[in-house]
Structure formats: C-alpha cells, structure tokens
Short mmCIF file of N, CA and C in Angstrom, two decimals:
data_model
loop_
_atom_site.label_atom_id
_atom_site.label_comp_id
_atom_site.label_asym_id
_atom_site.label_seq_id
_atom_site.Cartn_x
_atom_site.Cartn_y
_atom_site.Cartn_z
N MET G 144 -40.70 60.77 202.24
CA MET G 144 -40.00 59.94 201.71
C MET G 144 -40.21 60.84 200.00
N LEU G 145 -41.58 60.34 199.61
CA LEU G 145 -41.85 61.55 198.57
C LEU G 145 -42.14 63.04 198.41
N ILE G 146 -41.66 63.73 199.36
CA ILE G 146 -41.43 65.23 199.31
C ILE G 146 -40.07 65.21 199.15
N GLN G 147 -38.93 64.44 200.31
CA GLN G 147 -37.71 64.74 199.42
C GLN G 147 -37.32 64.36 198.37
N LEU G 148 -38.34 63.49 197.86
CA LEU G 148 -37.46 63.31 196.27
C LEU G 148 -38.55 64.51 195.15
N ASP G 149 -39.22 65.19 195.89
CA ASP G 149 -39.88 66.43 195.26
C ASP G 149 -40.89 65.77 194.44
N ALA G 150 -41.73 64.72 195.33
CA ALA G 150 -43.18 64.42 194.38
C ALA G 150 -44.02 65.46 195.03
N ASP G 151 -45.15 65.98 194.15
CA ASP G 151 -46.18 66.61 194.44
C ASP G 151 -47.39 65.77 195.09
N PRO G 152 -47.50 65.96 196.46
CA PRO G 152 -48.60 65.53 197.35
C PRO G 152 -49.93 65.82 196.82
N THR G 153 -49.83 66.72 195.80
CA THR G 153 -51.27 67.15 195.85
C THR G 153 -51.63 66.74 194.20
N ILE G 154 -51.23 65.99 193.86
CA ILE G 154 -51.99 65.36 192.32
C ILE G 154 -52.88 64.36 193.14
N CYS G 155 -53.52 64.22 192.63
CA CYS G 155 -55.22 63.28 192.47
C CYS G 155 -54.81 62.36 191.74
N ASP G 156 -55.29 61.00 192.13
CA ASP G 156 -55.29 59.85 191.43
C ASP G 156 -56.66 59.82 190.69
N ASP G 157 -56.69 58.38 189.95
CA ASP G 157 -58.01 58.39 189.26
C ASP G 157 -59.54 59.04 189.74
N ARG G 158 -59.13 58.61 190.84
CA ARG G 158 -60.50 58.61 192.05
C ARG G 158 -60.49 60.23 192.37
N GLY G 159 -60.02 61.01 192.49
CA GLY G 159 -59.69 62.66 192.37
C GLY G 159 -58.83 62.39 194.25
N ARG G 160 -58.13 61.43 194.52
CA ARG G 160 -57.59 61.63 196.05
C ARG G 160 -56.14 61.82 195.84
N SER G 161 -55.80 62.75 196.60
CA SER G 161 -54.21 63.18 196.94
C SER G 161 -53.55 62.13 198.23
N ALA G 162 -52.16 62.40 197.54
CA ALA G 162 -51.18 61.42 198.77
C ALA G 162 -51.83 62.53 200.22
N LEU G 163 -52.37 63.30 200.40
CA LEU G 163 -52.53 63.75 201.94
C LEU G 163 -53.84 63.16 202.07
N ASP G 164 -54.81 62.60 201.11
CA ASP G 164 -56.26 61.96 201.67
C ASP G 164 -55.80 60.79 201.92
N ASN G 165 -54.58 59.99 200.99
CA ASN G 165 -54.46 58.65 201.19
C ASN G 165 -53.53 58.56 202.72
N ALA G 166 -52.99 59.43 202.97
CA ALA G 166 -52.30 59.34 204.63
C ALA G 166 -53.22 59.66 205.67
N ARG G 167 -53.71 60.50 204.97
CA ARG G 167 -55.12 60.76 206.74
C ARG G 167 -55.81 59.54 207.00
N ASP G 168 -56.58 58.81 205.69
CA ASP G 168 -57.22 57.52 205.55
C ASP G 168 -56.19 56.24 206.33
N LYS G 169 -55.21 56.66 205.99
CA LYS G 169 -54.46 55.50 206.39
C LYS G 169 -53.64 55.90 208.00
N GLY G 170 -53.76 56.63 208.64
CA GLY G 170 -53.79 57.28 209.54
C GLY G 170 -51.96 57.38 209.88
N HIS G 171 -51.67 57.85 208.85
CA HIS G 171 -50.31 58.19 208.82
C HIS G 171 -49.79 59.17 209.04
N ASP G 172 -49.99 60.02 210.44
CA ASP G 172 -49.92 60.96 211.12
C ASP G 172 -48.53 61.56 210.77
N GLU G 173 -47.48 61.28 210.77
CA GLU G 173 -46.29 61.75 210.68
C GLU G 173 -46.26 62.67 209.10
N MET G 174 -46.60 61.31 208.20
CA MET G 174 -46.62 62.12 207.01
C MET G 174 -47.97 62.91 206.56
N VAL G 175 -48.89 62.87 206.88
CA VAL G 175 -49.74 64.13 207.10
C VAL G 175 -49.20 65.48 207.68
N GLU G 176 -48.59 65.55 208.86
CA GLU G 176 -48.10 66.50 209.32
C GLU G 176 -46.93 67.28 208.46
N ILE G 177 -45.93 65.89 207.73
CA ILE G 177 -45.35 66.84 207.33
C ILE G 177 -45.43 67.51 205.78
N MET G 178 -46.77 66.86 205.22
CA MET G 178 -47.30 67.57 204.17
C MET G 178 -48.21 69.02 204.99
N GLU G 179 -48.86 68.78 205.50
CA GLU G 179 -49.48 70.03 206.16
C GLU G 179 -48.40 71.24 206.32
N ARG G 180 -47.29 71.07 206.84
CA ARG G 180 -46.03 71.70 206.99
C ARG G 180 -45.78 72.43 205.96
N GLY G 181 -45.75 71.67 204.79
CA GLY G 181 -45.01 72.39 203.46
C GLY G 181 -46.40 73.31 203.16
N LYS G 182 -47.70 72.92 203.32
CA LYS G 182 -48.43 73.94 203.01
C LYS G 182 -48.53 75.42 203.80
N GLU G 183 -48.03 75.13 204.79
CA GLU G 183 -48.17 76.46 205.71
C GLU G 183 -46.51 77.44 205.27
N VAL G 184 -45.70 76.51 205.03
CA VAL G 184 -44.19 77.03 204.53
C VAL G 184 -44.72 77.71 203.50
N LEU G 185 -45.68 77.37 202.34
CA LEU G 185 -46.31 78.27 201.28
C LEU G 185 -46.85 79.27 201.75
N MET G 186 -47.71 79.41 202.62
CA MET G 186 -48.81 80.22 202.97
C MET G 186 -47.95 81.40 203.69
N ALA G 187 -47.10 81.09 204.64
CA ALA G 187 -46.12 81.89 205.09
C ALA G 187 -45.53 82.84 204.04
N ALA G 188 -44.86 82.36 203.29
CA ALA G 188 -44.51 83.03 202.06
C ALA G 188 -44.86 84.09 201.10
N ARG G 189 -46.33 83.27 200.76
CA ARG G 189 -47.21 84.20 200.22
C ARG G 189 -47.92 85.27 200.92
N CYS G 190 -47.77 84.96 202.17
CA CYS G 190 -48.20 86.15 203.09
C CYS G 190 -46.78 87.18 203.64
N GLY G 191 -45.80 87.11 203.01
CA GLY G 191 -44.50 87.36 203.50
C GLY G 191 -44.36 87.89 205.07
N ASP G 192 -44.62 86.35 205.51
CA ASP G 192 -44.28 86.64 207.16
C ASP G 192 -43.07 85.44 207.29
N LYS G 193 -41.93 86.46 207.10
CA LYS G 193 -40.55 86.31 207.46
C LYS G 193 -40.10 85.03 208.43
N ARG G 194 -40.55 85.52 209.16
CA ARG G 194 -40.38 84.98 210.95
C ARG G 194 -41.12 83.62 211.23
N ARG G 195 -42.09 83.87 210.55
CA ARG G 195 -43.26 82.32 210.39
C ARG G 195 -42.53 81.38 209.41
N LEU G 196 -41.73 81.98 208.27
CA LEU G 196 -41.17 81.23 207.30
C LEU G 196 -39.93 80.54 207.91
N GLN G 197 -39.26 81.34 208.46
CA GLN G 197 -38.31 80.55 208.92
C GLN G 197 -38.36 79.80 210.05
N SER G 198 -38.99 80.06 211.15
CA SER G 198 -39.60 78.77 211.90
C SER G 198 -39.97 77.68 211.69
N LEU G 199 -40.76 77.67 210.34
CA LEU G 199 -41.44 76.40 209.77
C LEU G 199 -39.79 76.20 209.06
N LEU G 200 -39.18 76.57 208.53
CA LEU G 200 -38.37 75.70 208.29
C LEU G 200 -37.20 75.23 209.13
N GLN G 201 -36.82 75.75 209.91
CA GLN G 201 -36.02 75.46 210.97
C GLN G 201 -36.77 73.95 211.95
N ASN G 202 -37.76 73.81 211.71
CA ASN G 202 -38.55 72.54 212.32
C ASN G 202 -39.02 71.85 211.13
N GLY G 203 -38.53 71.84 210.04
CA GLY G 203 -38.41 70.56 209.33
C GLY G 203 -39.74 70.83 208.18
N GLY G 204 -39.78 72.49 207.97
CA GLY G 204 -40.66 72.60 206.80
C GLY G 204 -39.97 72.40 205.33
N SER G 205 -40.72 71.94 204.72
CA SER G 205 -40.31 71.80 203.27
C SER G 205 -40.41 73.12 202.33
N VAL G 206 -39.09 73.68 201.86
CA VAL G 206 -38.93 74.62 200.80
C VAL G 206 -39.29 74.23 199.49
N ASN G 207 -39.60 72.97 199.10
CA ASN G 207 -39.45 72.19 198.10
C ASN G 207 -40.99 71.92 197.83
N PHE G 208 -42.05 72.44 198.56
CA PHE G 208 -43.36 71.96 198.65
C PHE G 208 -43.90 72.42 197.30
N GLN G 209 -44.45 72.17 196.62
CA GLN G 209 -45.35 72.98 195.44
C GLN G 209 -46.96 72.15 195.57
N ASP G 210 -47.55 73.21 195.43
CA ASP G 210 -48.98 73.47 195.43
C ASP G 210 -49.76 72.52 194.04
N GLN G 211 -51.21 73.07 193.89
CA GLN G 211 -51.44 71.87 192.62
C GLN G 211 -51.03 72.58 191.15
N TYR G 212 -50.56 73.62 191.20
CA TYR G 212 -50.05 74.45 190.29
C TYR G 212 -48.97 74.64 189.76
N GLY G 213 -48.36 73.53 190.65
CA GLY G 213 -46.50 73.63 190.58
C GLY G 213 -45.93 74.85 191.33
N LEU G 214 -46.84 75.56 191.89
CA LEU G 214 -46.24 76.91 192.67
C LEU G 214 -45.37 76.31 193.83
N THR G 215 -44.18 77.08 194.05
CA THR G 215 -43.26 76.91 195.48
C THR G 215 -43.31 78.14 196.20
N PRO G 216 -42.78 77.96 197.61
CA PRO G 216 -42.86 79.33 198.02
C PRO G 216 -41.88 80.42 197.52
N LEU G 217 -40.76 80.13 196.61
CA LEU G 217 -40.25 81.13 195.88
C LEU G 217 -41.01 81.75 194.92
N HIS G 218 -41.93 80.43 194.21
CA HIS G 218 -42.90 81.46 193.14
C HIS G 218 -44.04 82.56 194.04
N VAL G 219 -44.51 82.01 194.88
CA VAL G 219 -45.62 82.91 195.37
C VAL G 219 -45.05 83.82 196.27
N ALA G 220 -43.59 83.93 196.66
CA ALA G 220 -43.19 85.18 197.44
C ALA G 220 -42.89 86.22 196.34
N ALA G 221 -42.16 85.60 195.07
CA ALA G 221 -41.77 86.50 194.04
C ALA G 221 -42.84 87.72 193.79
N ILE G 222 -43.88 86.37 193.04
CA ILE G 222 -45.46 87.11 192.54
C ILE G 222 -45.80 88.05 193.26
N LYS G 223 -45.72 87.99 194.82
CA LYS G 223 -46.63 88.94 195.90
C LYS G 223 -45.15 90.16 196.54
N GLY G 224 -44.25 90.04 195.80
CA GLY G 224 -43.36 91.35 195.83
C GLY G 224 -43.01 90.98 197.49
N HIS G 225 -42.22 89.90 197.84
CA HIS G 225 -42.19 90.07 199.46
C HIS G 225 -40.68 89.43 199.17
N LYS G 226 -39.76 90.30 198.86
CA LYS G 226 -38.34 90.71 198.98
C LYS G 226 -37.51 89.97 199.95
N ASP G 227 -37.75 90.51 200.84
CA ASP G 227 -37.51 89.75 202.02
C ASP G 227 -36.97 87.93 202.38
N VAL G 228 -38.57 87.90 202.12
CA VAL G 228 -38.67 86.17 201.81
C VAL G 228 -37.96 85.48 200.71
N VAL G 229 -38.03 86.29 199.67
CA VAL G 229 -37.57 85.54 198.62
C VAL G 229 -36.14 85.36 198.63
N LEU G 230 -35.39 86.65 199.69
CA LEU G 230 -34.04 86.29 199.65
C LEU G 230 -33.46 85.21 200.73
N VAL G 231 -34.78 85.30 201.54
CA VAL G 231 -34.07 83.82 202.71
C VAL G 231 -34.52 82.63 201.94
N LEU G 232 -35.36 82.49 200.96
CA LEU G 232 -35.17 81.49 200.03
C LEU G 232 -34.17 80.98 199.63
N VAL G 233 -33.98 82.11 198.76
CA VAL G 233 -32.78 81.83 197.97
C VAL G 233 -31.61 81.57 198.75
N GLU G 234 -31.61 82.32 200.12
CA GLU G 234 -30.05 81.77 201.09
C GLU G 234 -30.03 79.96 201.42
N MET G 235 -31.52 79.60 201.25
CA MET G 235 -31.47 78.24 201.52
C MET G 235 -30.96 77.24 200.15
N GLY G 236 -30.93 78.12 199.10
CA GLY G 236 -30.27 77.25 198.02
C GLY G 236 -31.17 76.76 197.34
N LEU G 237 -32.27 77.52 197.18
CA LEU G 237 -33.64 76.99 196.04
C LEU G 237 -33.18 77.11 194.89
N ASP G 238 -33.58 76.29 194.09
CA ASP G 238 -33.65 75.90 192.39
C ASP G 238 -34.15 76.91 191.75
N LEU G 239 -33.33 78.13 191.58
CA LEU G 239 -34.22 79.52 190.99
C LEU G 239 -34.80 78.93 189.55
N GLU G 240 -34.53 77.99 188.95
CA GLU G 240 -34.79 77.41 187.72
C GLU G 240 -36.33 76.58 187.75
N ARG G 241 -36.63 76.41 188.88
CA ARG G 241 -37.54 75.41 189.48
C ARG G 241 -38.96 75.90 188.58
N GLN G 242 -39.73 75.61 187.85
CA GLN G 242 -40.84 76.06 187.20
C GLN G 242 -42.34 75.17 187.72
N ASP G 243 -43.40 75.96 187.67
CA ASP G 243 -44.42 75.50 187.58
C ASP G 243 -44.91 74.66 187.05
N ASN G 244 -46.72 74.25 186.86
CA ASN G 244 -46.91 73.87 185.85
C ASN G 244 -46.86 74.31 184.33
N GLU G 245 -46.52 75.28 183.95
CA GLU G 245 -46.92 76.03 182.75
C GLU G 245 -45.30 76.29 182.23
N GLY G 246 -44.50 76.30 183.36
CA GLY G 246 -42.95 76.55 182.97
C GLY G 246 -42.72 77.83 183.75
N HIS G 247 -43.27 78.71 184.35
CA HIS G 247 -42.72 79.74 184.85
C HIS G 247 -42.02 80.00 186.29
N THR G 248 -40.93 80.32 185.73
CA THR G 248 -39.92 80.22 187.37
C THR G 248 -40.68 81.45 188.17
N ALA G 249 -39.83 81.44 189.06
CA ALA G 249 -39.90 82.63 190.23
C ALA G 249 -39.52 83.86 189.51
N LEU G 250 -38.55 83.96 188.49
CA LEU G 250 -38.34 85.49 187.81
C LEU G 250 -39.57 85.91 187.12
N HIS G 251 -40.34 84.55 186.03
CA HIS G 251 -41.39 85.26 185.77
C HIS G 251 -42.41 85.33 186.48
N MET G 252 -42.62 85.22 187.87
CA MET G 252 -43.50 85.66 188.73
C MET G 252 -43.37 86.99 189.27
N ALA G 253 -42.26 86.61 189.58
CA ALA G 253 -41.85 88.11 189.95
C ALA G 253 -41.80 89.37 189.01
N VAL G 254 -41.94 89.41 187.57
CA VAL G 254 -42.40 90.15 186.54
C VAL G 254 -43.24 90.35 186.40
N GLU G 255 -44.17 89.11 186.48
CA GLU G 255 -45.80 88.97 186.57
C GLU G 255 -46.18 90.01 187.87
N GLY G 256 -45.93 89.82 188.82
CA GLY G 256 -45.78 90.72 190.20
C GLY G 256 -45.42 92.25 190.01
N GLY G 257 -44.86 92.24 189.23
CA GLY G 257 -44.47 94.09 188.80
C GLY G 257 -43.44 94.80 189.82
N ASP G 258 -42.62 93.91 190.56
CA ASP G 258 -41.93 94.58 191.50
C ASP G 258 -40.37 94.51 190.97
N VAL G 259 -39.76 95.63 190.91
CA VAL G 259 -38.43 95.53 190.32
C VAL G 259 -37.61 94.96 190.93
N GLU G 260 -37.67 95.32 192.41
CA GLU G 260 -36.91 95.01 193.58
C GLU G 260 -36.58 93.68 193.36
N VAL G 261 -37.92 92.84 193.32
CA VAL G 261 -37.75 91.19 193.41
C VAL G 261 -37.08 90.52 192.23
N VAL G 262 -37.45 91.58 190.90
CA VAL G 262 -37.03 90.82 189.97
C VAL G 262 -35.18 91.13 190.16
N GLU G 263 -34.79 92.55 190.73
CA GLU G 263 -33.11 92.60 190.64
C GLU G 263 -32.90 91.56 191.55
N ALA G 264 -33.75 91.43 192.32
CA ALA G 264 -32.72 90.08 193.56
C ALA G 264 -32.56 89.03 192.97
N LEU G 265 -33.62 88.77 192.36
CA LEU G 265 -33.39 87.28 191.70
C LEU G 265 -32.62 87.08 190.71
N ILE G 266 -32.06 87.90 189.96
CA ILE G 266 -31.05 88.14 188.57
C ILE G 266 -29.71 88.44 189.59
N ASP G 267 -30.11 88.96 190.38
CA ASP G 267 -28.58 89.58 191.42
C ASP G 267 -27.97 87.47 191.81
N ASN G 268 -28.48 87.05 192.37
CA ASN G 268 -28.81 85.75 192.69
C ASN G 268 -28.77 84.75 191.59
N GLY G 269 -28.52 84.97 190.58
CA GLY G 269 -28.37 83.64 189.05
C GLY G 269 -29.54 83.16 188.53
N ALA G 270 -30.77 83.85 188.97
CA ALA G 270 -32.03 83.38 188.14
C ALA G 270 -31.65 83.65 186.42
N ASN G 271 -32.18 82.85 186.04
CA ASN G 271 -31.63 82.77 184.04
C ASN G 271 -33.02 83.66 183.40
N ALA G 272 -32.19 85.22 183.21
CA ALA G 272 -33.10 85.99 183.01
C ALA G 272 -33.76 85.61 181.00
N ASN G 273 -33.21 84.64 180.77
CA ASN G 273 -33.75 84.22 179.85
C ASN G 273 -34.55 83.22 179.34
N ALA G 274 -35.14 82.47 180.96
CA ALA G 274 -35.82 81.21 180.87
C ALA G 274 -37.03 81.21 180.57
N LYS G 275 -37.71 80.17 179.36
CA LYS G 275 -38.57 80.26 179.10
C LYS G 275 -39.67 79.29 179.34
N THR G 276 -41.50 79.48 179.64
CA THR G 276 -42.08 78.96 180.05
C THR G 276 -42.39 77.82 178.83
N LYS G 277 -43.35 77.17 179.20
CA LYS G 277 -43.55 75.81 178.35
C LYS G 277 -44.28 76.13 176.80
N THR G 278 -44.29 77.76 176.70
CA THR G 278 -45.19 77.89 175.70
C THR G 278 -44.40 78.81 174.59
N GLY G 279 -43.43 79.20 175.70
CA GLY G 279 -41.86 79.86 175.02
C GLY G 279 -41.96 81.40 175.30
N VAL G 280 -42.94 82.06 176.71
CA VAL G 280 -42.80 82.82 176.77
C VAL G 280 -41.58 83.30 177.97
N SER G 281 -41.06 84.57 177.60
CA SER G 281 -39.86 84.75 178.56
C SER G 281 -39.93 86.02 179.40
N PRO G 282 -39.37 86.27 180.41
CA PRO G 282 -39.55 87.28 181.27
C PRO G 282 -39.42 88.83 180.80
N LEU G 283 -38.69 89.25 179.79
CA LEU G 283 -38.89 90.28 178.83
C LEU G 283 -40.11 90.56 178.21
N TYR G 284 -40.49 89.48 177.46
CA TYR G 284 -41.87 89.46 177.16
C TYR G 284 -42.99 89.66 177.80
N MET G 285 -42.83 88.50 179.06
CA MET G 285 -44.08 89.14 179.80
C MET G 285 -43.91 90.89 180.60
N ALA G 286 -42.66 91.31 180.66
CA ALA G 286 -42.67 92.92 181.17
C ALA G 286 -42.87 93.60 179.77
N LYS G 287 -42.83 93.18 178.86
CA LYS G 287 -43.29 94.11 177.33
C LYS G 287 -44.34 93.84 177.26
N ILE G 288 -45.80 93.28 177.39
CA ILE G 288 -46.89 93.02 177.33
C ILE G 288 -47.49 93.59 178.41
N MET G 289 -47.05 93.55 179.36
CA MET G 289 -47.70 94.06 180.92
C MET G 289 -46.87 95.59 180.99
N SER G 290 -46.62 96.06 180.24
CA SER G 290 -46.08 97.52 180.15
C SER G 290 -45.42 97.99 181.39
N TYR G 291 -44.54 96.97 181.67
CA TYR G 291 -43.64 96.96 182.88
C TYR G 291 -42.01 97.61 182.09
N ASP G 292 -42.14 98.99 181.95
CA ASP G 292 -40.94 99.15 181.30
C ASP G 292 -39.89 99.70 182.44
N HIS G 293 -39.76 100.08 183.48
CA HIS G 293 -38.74 99.61 184.21
C HIS G 293 -38.11 98.48 184.26
N ILE G 294 -38.94 97.72 183.99
CA ILE G 294 -38.64 96.32 184.42
C ILE G 294 -38.05 95.57 183.42
N SER G 295 -38.77 95.86 182.06
CA SER G 295 -38.13 95.52 180.26
C SER G 295 -36.70 96.00 180.83
N GLN G 296 -36.27 97.49 181.11
CA GLN G 296 -35.03 98.07 181.14
C GLN G 296 -34.16 97.58 182.19
N LEU G 297 -34.43 96.88 183.05
CA LEU G 297 -33.48 96.15 183.75
C LEU G 297 -33.09 94.82 183.09
N LEU G 298 -34.25 94.22 182.43
CA LEU G 298 -33.80 92.96 181.89
C LEU G 298 -32.72 93.27 180.94
N LEU G 299 -33.23 94.04 180.30
CA LEU G 299 -32.47 94.71 178.96
C LEU G 299 -31.00 94.66 179.53
N ASN G 300 -30.94 95.79 180.56
CA ASN G 300 -29.63 95.61 180.92
C ASN G 300 -28.69 94.66 181.54
N ARG G 301 -29.50 93.97 182.15
CA ARG G 301 -28.59 92.49 182.71
C ARG G 301 -28.47 91.78 181.39
N GLY G 302 -28.31 91.83 180.56
CA GLY G 302 -28.02 91.06 179.79
C GLY G 302 -28.82 90.23 178.70
N THR G 303 -30.52 90.20 179.19
CA THR G 303 -31.38 89.48 178.58
C THR G 303 -31.44 89.75 177.10
N CYS G 304 -31.88 88.61 176.25
CA CYS G 304 -31.51 88.46 174.76
C CYS G 304 -32.62 89.84 174.29
N SER G 305 -32.60 90.49 173.31
CA SER G 305 -33.12 91.78 173.40
C SER G 305 -34.56 91.38 172.94
N SER G 306 -34.38 90.80 172.09
CA SER G 306 -36.03 89.99 171.48
C SER G 306 -36.95 89.73 172.46
N PRO G 307 -37.86 90.49 172.62
CA PRO G 307 -39.05 89.75 173.80
C PRO G 307 -40.08 89.08 173.34
N SER G 308 -39.69 88.66 171.82
CA SER G 308 -40.86 87.65 171.57
C SER G 308 -41.00 86.30 172.57
N SER G 309 -42.47 85.70 171.84
CA SER G 309 -42.42 84.25 173.22
C SER G 309 -42.20 83.29 172.14
N GLY G 310 -41.97 83.29 171.13
CA GLY G 310 -42.18 82.22 170.45
C GLY G 310 -40.41 81.71 169.86
#
C-alpha cells in the first residue's frame, strides 16, 4: 500500500531502519518481495536492460520506486542514455516531472548524461524544458555549464527560456 501511495521505502527512521528492514524483521514476505522488485526495476533501467524491465513491469514491478536519493527508473535510464528504456517508461505514463531529492527531473538527468537523443525524446514526450531544481537550476543552465553546446542548442530550439541562469 505504501508503494502504491508513492511512499519511499528507503527512508530510514531515527534508528536507521527502512521499511524494508522492518518488513523483513516482521516476516512480511509479500511486502519484502514488492520492495525488492522495485529495486530490480531500478537496476534494469540503470543497466539499459529493456527486456528485463518489461518482464519485471509485467509481473508487478513498480515504475514508481525511488531509491534513497529519490531517483526513479526514468531518472537512471535518462542519465545513462538508455533511450529505448526511457521510451518504455514514458509509454507507461510516468510523470516526466517527478523530481529526485534535489529537484532534478528526468530531463535534468538526461542533460547531465550528455545524450542529446534522450533529451530530445523526453522533450518530444512533453518534458518541461524549463523545469528547475530546488536550487533553481534549469536543464539549459546545466547544458551550458557542462559545455554541451548541442544540447543547449536543442533546448533553445525547442522553446526553452533563453536565460540559462540558475536563479
């Protein structure tokens, strides 16, 4: 139920124990299996294993799983440049604007990864090119400071605000 409500199972209590730790200790095997499957989905996305990802998702894996940093399968696929995995996740209707703990969207992650095709795929599917992190960093600002001129140009061509400032 917690995962269906998008609760983060990796957050630790004041004793340093996560929901997964507590579920294991109390013998809630079904809950442990659900949480473990979420980690497997994240790993398949990170590795670019499209077939494994699709299999996990067909068997109840959660596309909404977030690790301790708030990263989703879409975030990790985007930063690793796995366009085919990104497209599978987008087709499932994932929230393109979901942010990690620092406010990065999948588009921020794709820019950081430097893969113009993934950046373009996310924008083509409705990602907000003007999204900002908690510190006010836009995808364009990231592209500029990382000297990704091809990505900067793509963002500008797609209607991104021309000011790359972070504040």
